Short mmCIF file of C-alpha atoms in Angstrom, two decimals:
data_model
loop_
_atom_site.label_atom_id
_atom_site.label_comp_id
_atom_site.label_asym_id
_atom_site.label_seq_id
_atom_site.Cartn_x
_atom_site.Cartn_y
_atom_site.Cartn_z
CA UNK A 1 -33.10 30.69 -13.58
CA UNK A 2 -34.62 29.96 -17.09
CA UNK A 3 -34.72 28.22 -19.74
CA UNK A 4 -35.24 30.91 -22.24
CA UNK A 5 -32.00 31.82 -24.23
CA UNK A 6 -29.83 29.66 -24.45
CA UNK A 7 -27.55 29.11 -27.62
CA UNK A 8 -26.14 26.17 -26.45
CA UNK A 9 -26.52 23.44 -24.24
CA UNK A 10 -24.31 20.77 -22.22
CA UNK A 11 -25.09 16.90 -22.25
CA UNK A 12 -23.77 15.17 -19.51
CA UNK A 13 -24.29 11.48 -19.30
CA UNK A 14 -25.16 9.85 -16.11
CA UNK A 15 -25.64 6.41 -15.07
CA UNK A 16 -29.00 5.03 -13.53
CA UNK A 17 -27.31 5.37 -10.37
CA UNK A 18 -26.34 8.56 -10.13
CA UNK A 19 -30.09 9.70 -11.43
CA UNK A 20 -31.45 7.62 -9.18
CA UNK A 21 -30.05 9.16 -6.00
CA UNK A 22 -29.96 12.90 -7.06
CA UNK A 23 -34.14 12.08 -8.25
CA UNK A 24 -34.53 10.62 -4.65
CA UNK A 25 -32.55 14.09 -3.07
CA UNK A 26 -34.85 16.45 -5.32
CA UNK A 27 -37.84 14.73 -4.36
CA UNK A 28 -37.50 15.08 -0.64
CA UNK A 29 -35.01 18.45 -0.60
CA UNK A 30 -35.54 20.14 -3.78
CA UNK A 31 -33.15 22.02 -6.21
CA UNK A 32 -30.09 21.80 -4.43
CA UNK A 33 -26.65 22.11 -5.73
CA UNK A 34 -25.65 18.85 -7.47
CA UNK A 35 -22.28 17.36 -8.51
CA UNK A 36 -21.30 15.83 -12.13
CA UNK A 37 -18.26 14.71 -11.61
CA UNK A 38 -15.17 12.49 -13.54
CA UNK A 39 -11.58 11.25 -12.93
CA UNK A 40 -9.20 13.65 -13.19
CA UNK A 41 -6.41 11.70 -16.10
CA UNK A 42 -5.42 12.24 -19.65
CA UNK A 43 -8.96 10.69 -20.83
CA UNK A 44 -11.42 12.43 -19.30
CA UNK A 45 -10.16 15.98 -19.73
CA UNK A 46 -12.49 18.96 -20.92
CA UNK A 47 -12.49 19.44 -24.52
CA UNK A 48 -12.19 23.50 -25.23
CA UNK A 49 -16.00 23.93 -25.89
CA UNK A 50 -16.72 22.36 -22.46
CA UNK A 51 -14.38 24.49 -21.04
CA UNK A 52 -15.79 27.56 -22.11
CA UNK A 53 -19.12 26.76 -21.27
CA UNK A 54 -20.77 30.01 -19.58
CA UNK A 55 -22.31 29.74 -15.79
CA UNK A 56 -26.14 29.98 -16.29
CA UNK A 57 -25.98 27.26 -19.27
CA UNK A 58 -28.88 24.44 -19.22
CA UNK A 59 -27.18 21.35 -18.59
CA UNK A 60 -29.32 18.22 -19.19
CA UNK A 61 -28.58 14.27 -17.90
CA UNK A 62 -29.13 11.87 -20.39
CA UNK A 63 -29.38 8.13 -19.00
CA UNK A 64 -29.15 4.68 -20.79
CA UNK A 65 -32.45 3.30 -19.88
CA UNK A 66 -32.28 -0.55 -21.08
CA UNK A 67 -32.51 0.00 -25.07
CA UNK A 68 -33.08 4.01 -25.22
CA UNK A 69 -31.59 7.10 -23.80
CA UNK A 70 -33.85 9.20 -22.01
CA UNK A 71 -33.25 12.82 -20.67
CA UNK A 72 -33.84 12.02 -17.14
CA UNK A 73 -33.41 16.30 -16.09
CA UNK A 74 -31.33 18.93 -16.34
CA UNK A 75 -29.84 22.06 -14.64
CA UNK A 76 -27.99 25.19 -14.42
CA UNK A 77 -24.26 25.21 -14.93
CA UNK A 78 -21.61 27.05 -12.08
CA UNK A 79 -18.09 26.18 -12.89
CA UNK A 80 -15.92 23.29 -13.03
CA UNK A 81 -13.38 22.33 -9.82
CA UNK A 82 -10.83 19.94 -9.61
CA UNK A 83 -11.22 18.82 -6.29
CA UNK A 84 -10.49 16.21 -3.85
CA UNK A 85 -12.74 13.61 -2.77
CA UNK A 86 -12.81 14.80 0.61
CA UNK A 87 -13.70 17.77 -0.88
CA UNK A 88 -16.27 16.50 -3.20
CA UNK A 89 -17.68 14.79 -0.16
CA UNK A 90 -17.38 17.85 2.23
CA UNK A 91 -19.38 20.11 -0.26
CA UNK A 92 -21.89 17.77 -1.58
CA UNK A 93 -22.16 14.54 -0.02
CA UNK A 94 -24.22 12.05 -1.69
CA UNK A 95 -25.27 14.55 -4.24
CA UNK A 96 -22.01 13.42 -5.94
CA UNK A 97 -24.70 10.63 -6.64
CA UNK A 98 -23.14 8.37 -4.41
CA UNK A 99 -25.03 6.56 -0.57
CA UNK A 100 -21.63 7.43 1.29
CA UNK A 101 -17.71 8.47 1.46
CA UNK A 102 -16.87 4.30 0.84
CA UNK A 103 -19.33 4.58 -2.27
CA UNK A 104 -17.49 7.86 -4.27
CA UNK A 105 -13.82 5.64 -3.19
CA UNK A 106 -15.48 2.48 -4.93
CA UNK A 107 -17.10 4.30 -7.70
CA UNK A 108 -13.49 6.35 -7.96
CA UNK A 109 -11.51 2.64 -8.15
CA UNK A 110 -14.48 1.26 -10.57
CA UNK A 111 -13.66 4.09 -12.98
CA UNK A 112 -9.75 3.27 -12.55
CA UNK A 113 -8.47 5.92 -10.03
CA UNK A 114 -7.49 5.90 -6.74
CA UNK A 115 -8.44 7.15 -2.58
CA UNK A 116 -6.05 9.84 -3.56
CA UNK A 117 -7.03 10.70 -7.24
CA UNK A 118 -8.48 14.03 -7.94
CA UNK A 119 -11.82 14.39 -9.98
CA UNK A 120 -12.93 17.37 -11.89
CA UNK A 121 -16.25 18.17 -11.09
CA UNK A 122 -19.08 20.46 -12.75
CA UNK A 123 -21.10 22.36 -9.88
CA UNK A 124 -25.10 22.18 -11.26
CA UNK A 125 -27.42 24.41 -9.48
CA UNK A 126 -31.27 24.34 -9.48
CA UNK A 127 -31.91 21.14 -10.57
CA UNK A 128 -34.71 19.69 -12.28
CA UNK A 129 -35.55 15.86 -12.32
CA UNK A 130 -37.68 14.02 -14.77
CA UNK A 131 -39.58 11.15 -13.54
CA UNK A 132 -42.17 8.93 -15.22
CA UNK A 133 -44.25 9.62 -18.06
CA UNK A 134 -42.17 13.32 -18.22
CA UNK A 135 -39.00 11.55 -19.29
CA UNK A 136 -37.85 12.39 -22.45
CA UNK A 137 -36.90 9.41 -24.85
CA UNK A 138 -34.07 10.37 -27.79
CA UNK A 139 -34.71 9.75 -31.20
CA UNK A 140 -33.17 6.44 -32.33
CA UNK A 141 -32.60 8.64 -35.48
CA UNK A 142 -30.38 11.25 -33.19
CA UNK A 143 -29.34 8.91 -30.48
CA UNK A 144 -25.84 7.40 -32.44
CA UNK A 145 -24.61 11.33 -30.73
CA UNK A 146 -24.85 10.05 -27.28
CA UNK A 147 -22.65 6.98 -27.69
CA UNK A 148 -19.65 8.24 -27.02
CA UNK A 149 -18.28 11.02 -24.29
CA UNK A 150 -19.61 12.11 -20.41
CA UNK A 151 -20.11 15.76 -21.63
CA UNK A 152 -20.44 17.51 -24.41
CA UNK A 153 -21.84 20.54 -26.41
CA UNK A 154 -24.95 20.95 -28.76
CA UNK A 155 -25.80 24.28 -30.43
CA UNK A 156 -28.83 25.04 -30.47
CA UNK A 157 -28.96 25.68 -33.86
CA UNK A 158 -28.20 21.86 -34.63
CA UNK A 159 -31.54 20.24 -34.93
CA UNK A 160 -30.45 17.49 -32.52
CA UNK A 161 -29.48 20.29 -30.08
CA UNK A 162 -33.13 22.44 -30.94
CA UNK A 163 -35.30 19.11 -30.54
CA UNK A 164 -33.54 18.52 -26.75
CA UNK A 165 -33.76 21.88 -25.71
CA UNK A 166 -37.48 22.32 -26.66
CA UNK A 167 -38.68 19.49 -25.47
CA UNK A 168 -37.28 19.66 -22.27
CA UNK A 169 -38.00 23.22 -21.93
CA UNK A 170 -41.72 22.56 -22.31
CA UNK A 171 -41.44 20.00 -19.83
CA UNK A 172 -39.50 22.51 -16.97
CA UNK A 173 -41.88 24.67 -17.89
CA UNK A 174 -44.74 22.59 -16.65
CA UNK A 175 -43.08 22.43 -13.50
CA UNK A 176 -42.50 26.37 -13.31
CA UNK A 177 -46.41 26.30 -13.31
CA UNK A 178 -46.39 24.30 -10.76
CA UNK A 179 -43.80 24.66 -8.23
CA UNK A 180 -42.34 28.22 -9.02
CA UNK A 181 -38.76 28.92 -9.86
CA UNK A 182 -37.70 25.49 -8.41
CA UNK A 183 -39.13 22.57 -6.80
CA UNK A 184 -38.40 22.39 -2.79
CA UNK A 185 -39.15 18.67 -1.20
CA UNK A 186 -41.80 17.54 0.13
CA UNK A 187 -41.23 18.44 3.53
CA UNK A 188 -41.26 22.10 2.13
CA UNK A 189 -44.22 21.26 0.37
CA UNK A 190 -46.22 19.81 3.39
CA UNK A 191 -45.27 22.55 5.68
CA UNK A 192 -46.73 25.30 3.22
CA UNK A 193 -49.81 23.65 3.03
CA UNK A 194 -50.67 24.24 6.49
CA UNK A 195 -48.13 27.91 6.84
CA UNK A 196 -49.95 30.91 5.03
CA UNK A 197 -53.46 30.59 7.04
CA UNK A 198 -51.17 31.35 10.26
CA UNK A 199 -47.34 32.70 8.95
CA UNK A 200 -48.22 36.30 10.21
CA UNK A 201 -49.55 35.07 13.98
CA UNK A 202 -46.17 32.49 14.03
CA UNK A 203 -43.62 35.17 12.86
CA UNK A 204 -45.17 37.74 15.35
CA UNK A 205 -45.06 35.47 18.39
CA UNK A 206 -41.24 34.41 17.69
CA UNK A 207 -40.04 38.21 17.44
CA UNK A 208 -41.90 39.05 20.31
CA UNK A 209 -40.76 36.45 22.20
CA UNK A 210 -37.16 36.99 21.41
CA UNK A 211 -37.61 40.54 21.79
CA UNK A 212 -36.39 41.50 18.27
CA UNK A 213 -32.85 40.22 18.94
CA UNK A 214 -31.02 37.37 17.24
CA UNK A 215 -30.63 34.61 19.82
CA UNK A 216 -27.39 33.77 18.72
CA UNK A 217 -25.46 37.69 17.40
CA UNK A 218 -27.52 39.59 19.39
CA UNK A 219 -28.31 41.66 16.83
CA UNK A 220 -31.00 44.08 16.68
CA UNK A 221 -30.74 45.66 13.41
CA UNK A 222 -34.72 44.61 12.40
CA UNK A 223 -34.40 44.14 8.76
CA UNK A 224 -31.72 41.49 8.75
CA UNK A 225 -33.44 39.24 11.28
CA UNK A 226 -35.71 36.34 10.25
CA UNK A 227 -37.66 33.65 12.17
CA UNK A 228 -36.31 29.95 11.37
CA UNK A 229 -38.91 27.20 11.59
CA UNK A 230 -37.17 24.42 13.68
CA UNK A 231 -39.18 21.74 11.82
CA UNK A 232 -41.98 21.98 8.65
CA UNK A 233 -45.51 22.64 9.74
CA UNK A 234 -47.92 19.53 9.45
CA UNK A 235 -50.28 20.10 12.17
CA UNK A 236 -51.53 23.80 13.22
CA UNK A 237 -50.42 22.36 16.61
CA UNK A 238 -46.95 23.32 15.50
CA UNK A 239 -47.17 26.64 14.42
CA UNK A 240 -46.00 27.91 17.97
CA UNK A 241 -43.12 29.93 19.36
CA UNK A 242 -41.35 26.53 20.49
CA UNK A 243 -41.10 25.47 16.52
CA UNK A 244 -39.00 28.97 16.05
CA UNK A 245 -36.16 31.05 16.81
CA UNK A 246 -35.12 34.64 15.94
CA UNK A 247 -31.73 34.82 13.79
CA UNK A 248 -30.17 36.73 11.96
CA UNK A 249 -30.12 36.09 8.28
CA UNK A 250 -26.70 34.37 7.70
CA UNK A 251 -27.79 32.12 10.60
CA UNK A 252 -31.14 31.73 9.25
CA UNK A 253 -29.71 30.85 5.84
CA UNK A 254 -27.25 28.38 7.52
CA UNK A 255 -29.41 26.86 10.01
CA UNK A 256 -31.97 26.10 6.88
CA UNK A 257 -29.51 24.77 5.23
CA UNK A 258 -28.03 22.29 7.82
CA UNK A 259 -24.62 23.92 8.37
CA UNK A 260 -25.73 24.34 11.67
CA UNK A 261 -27.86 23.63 14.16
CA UNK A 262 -28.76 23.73 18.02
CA UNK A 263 -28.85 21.11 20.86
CA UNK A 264 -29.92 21.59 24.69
CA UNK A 265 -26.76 20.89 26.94
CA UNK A 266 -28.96 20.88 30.04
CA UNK A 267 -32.57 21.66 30.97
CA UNK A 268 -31.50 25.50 30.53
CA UNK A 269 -28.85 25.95 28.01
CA UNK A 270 -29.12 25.81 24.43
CA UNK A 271 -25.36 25.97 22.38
CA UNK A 272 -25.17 25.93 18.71
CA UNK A 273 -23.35 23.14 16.74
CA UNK A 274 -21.57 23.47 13.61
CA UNK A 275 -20.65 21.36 10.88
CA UNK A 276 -16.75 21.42 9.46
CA UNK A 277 -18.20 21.26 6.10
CA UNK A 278 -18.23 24.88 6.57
CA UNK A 279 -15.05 25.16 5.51
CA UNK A 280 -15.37 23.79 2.14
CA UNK A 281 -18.58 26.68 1.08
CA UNK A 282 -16.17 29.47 2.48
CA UNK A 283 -17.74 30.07 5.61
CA UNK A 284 -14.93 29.25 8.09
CA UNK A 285 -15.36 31.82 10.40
CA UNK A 286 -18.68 30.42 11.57
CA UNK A 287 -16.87 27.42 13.32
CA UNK A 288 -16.07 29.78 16.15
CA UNK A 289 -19.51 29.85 17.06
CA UNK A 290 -19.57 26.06 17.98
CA UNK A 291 -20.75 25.57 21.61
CA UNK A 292 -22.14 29.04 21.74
CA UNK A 293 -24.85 29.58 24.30
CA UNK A 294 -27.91 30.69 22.43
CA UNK A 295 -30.26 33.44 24.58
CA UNK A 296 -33.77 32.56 25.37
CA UNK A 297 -36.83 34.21 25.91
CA UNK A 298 -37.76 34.82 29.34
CA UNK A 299 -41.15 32.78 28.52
CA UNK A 300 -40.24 29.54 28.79
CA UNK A 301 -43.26 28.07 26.72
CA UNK A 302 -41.29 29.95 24.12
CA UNK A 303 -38.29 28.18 24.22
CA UNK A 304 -37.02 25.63 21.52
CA UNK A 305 -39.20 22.37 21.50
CA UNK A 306 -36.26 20.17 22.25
CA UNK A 307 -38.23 17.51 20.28
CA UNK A 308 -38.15 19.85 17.14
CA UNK A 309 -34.43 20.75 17.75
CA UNK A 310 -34.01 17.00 17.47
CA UNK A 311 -35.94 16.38 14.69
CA UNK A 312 -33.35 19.32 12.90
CA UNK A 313 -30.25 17.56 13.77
CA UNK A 314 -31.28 14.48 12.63
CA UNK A 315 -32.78 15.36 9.30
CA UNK A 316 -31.29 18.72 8.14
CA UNK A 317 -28.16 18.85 9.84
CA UNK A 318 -25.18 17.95 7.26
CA UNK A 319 -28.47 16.66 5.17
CA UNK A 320 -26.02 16.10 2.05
CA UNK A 321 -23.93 13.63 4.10
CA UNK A 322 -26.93 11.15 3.91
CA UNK A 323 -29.59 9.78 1.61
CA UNK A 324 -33.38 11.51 2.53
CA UNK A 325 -31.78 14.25 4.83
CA UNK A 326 -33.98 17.48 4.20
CA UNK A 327 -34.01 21.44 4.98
CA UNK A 328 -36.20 23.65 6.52
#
């Protein structure tokens, strides 16, 4: 994603809250998916420029910060949904900017709907939080725009819309130069600190071990298998074949992500778990997997660190359910 060429942008405005928790889920996961979100009633319905907004717009947040507005981030637009709030809550937990399920109800009843009320929701991908001195106050001159609507549309041709989008552009930018194409957590960040010195001896050790084979498919077709770290590296201690397993990549990508994970049933038996939030990212057919015996290797020093296995289902499994969950 970039911020390049854009002719217009989208202005959504959030509340402290909501910046607050989707800052604290950038910080410690990274660029996830995100959720901007509204009732669904005769007040809050798109206006035709919203509507038409293209996927791969720059969004950014704007927040009322005691007497100023500041652009507190930004991201990529998807599409809009008008979902459910078990749905909402099924596909992206507290990134709906909310602690739990009883927190999107409340906020839903604060902002005069209902358990049952729909809310129409923009999906916001590759996020990018401002924090500190890298907030971006409005103009007093400019901000009288901001005062009224959740969302709307500035050209980029309007100099309101041209002073937003280059300032905040410069800003992303520094990031790029830092982080790359998106910022991933600290627990990413602390695990690559100690990875490329040893990546080549770990990845070697878990293929061999698992004798080029996906533990859970049994798939051998080489280039679609990957090695999944069971937790980040902070110690060279952990850069063994215990803190991997050999999948194949849609496991890999879902076992990174939290949709699933593993747990030992006995001293011997290792059976994957699944989460039913599956359902709501299209990927159904995975829940047939759940309580699946994984294979081993026949060196048992290689098996899963049940330890690290733990440490995955408690922090990365459904990680979007809870505040601070992370992925691997």
């Amino acid at each position: 994603m970039n911020m390049e060429h854009a002719n217009q942008i989208m202005i959504c405005k959030v509340s402290p809250k909501w910046y607050k928790i989707i800052r604290s889920e950038y910080l410690v996961s990274g660029s996830l998916d995100s959720c901007f979100w509204s009732i669904d009633k005769p007040s809050s319905q798109l206006t035709q420029d919203v509507k038409d907004f293209q996927p791969g717009g720059v969004v950014l947040y704007i927040c009322q910060m005691g007497d100023q507005i500041k652009v507190v981030g930004g991201g990529f637009f998807i599409s809009w949904y008008k979902i459910s709030l078990d749905e909402a809550w099924s596909r992206f937990g507290v990134r709906n900017g909310v602690t739990d399920f009883d927190d999107l109800v409340a906020e839903v009843e604060e902002h005069g709907g209902h358990r049952s009320s729909n809310i129409i929701a923009a999906t916001l991908g590759n996020n990018f939080i401002f924090d500190g001195s890298s907030l971006i106050t409005v103009p007093e001159e400019v901000s009288s725009h901001f005062k009224s609507g959740m969302r709307f549309i500035l050209n980029i041709d309007d100099p309101t819309g041209r002073y937003l989008y280059q300032v905040a552009k410069k800003v992303y930018n520094q990031d790029l130069d830092k982080y790359g194409d998106t910022w991933k957590g600290v627990y990413y960040l602390a695990s690559r600190s100690h990875f490329r010195s040893y990546s080549a001896g770990f990845y070697a050790k878990v293929r061999a071990a698992y004798k080029f084979k996906c533990a859970v498919t049994g798939s051998t077709i080489v280039p679609l298998l990957e090695v999944a770290q069971l937790r980040p590296f902070y110690d060279f201690k952990e850069q063994i074949a215990a803190n991997g397993i050999l999948l194949r990549s849609d496991f890999h990508r879902l076992f990174s992500l939290g949709y699933i994970t593993l747990e030992y049933m006995t001293d011997d038996k290792v059976v994957i778990r699944t989460s039913s939030c599956l359902k709501s990212v299209g990927a159904a057919e995975y829940l047939e997997y759940e309580g699946k015996q994984v294979s081993l290797p026949d060196d048992k020093s290689a098996w899963p660190n049940p330890q690290y296995l733990e440490w995955h289902r408690k922090n990365c499994f459904e990680n979007w359910l809870r505040l601070g969950g992370s992925h691997v």
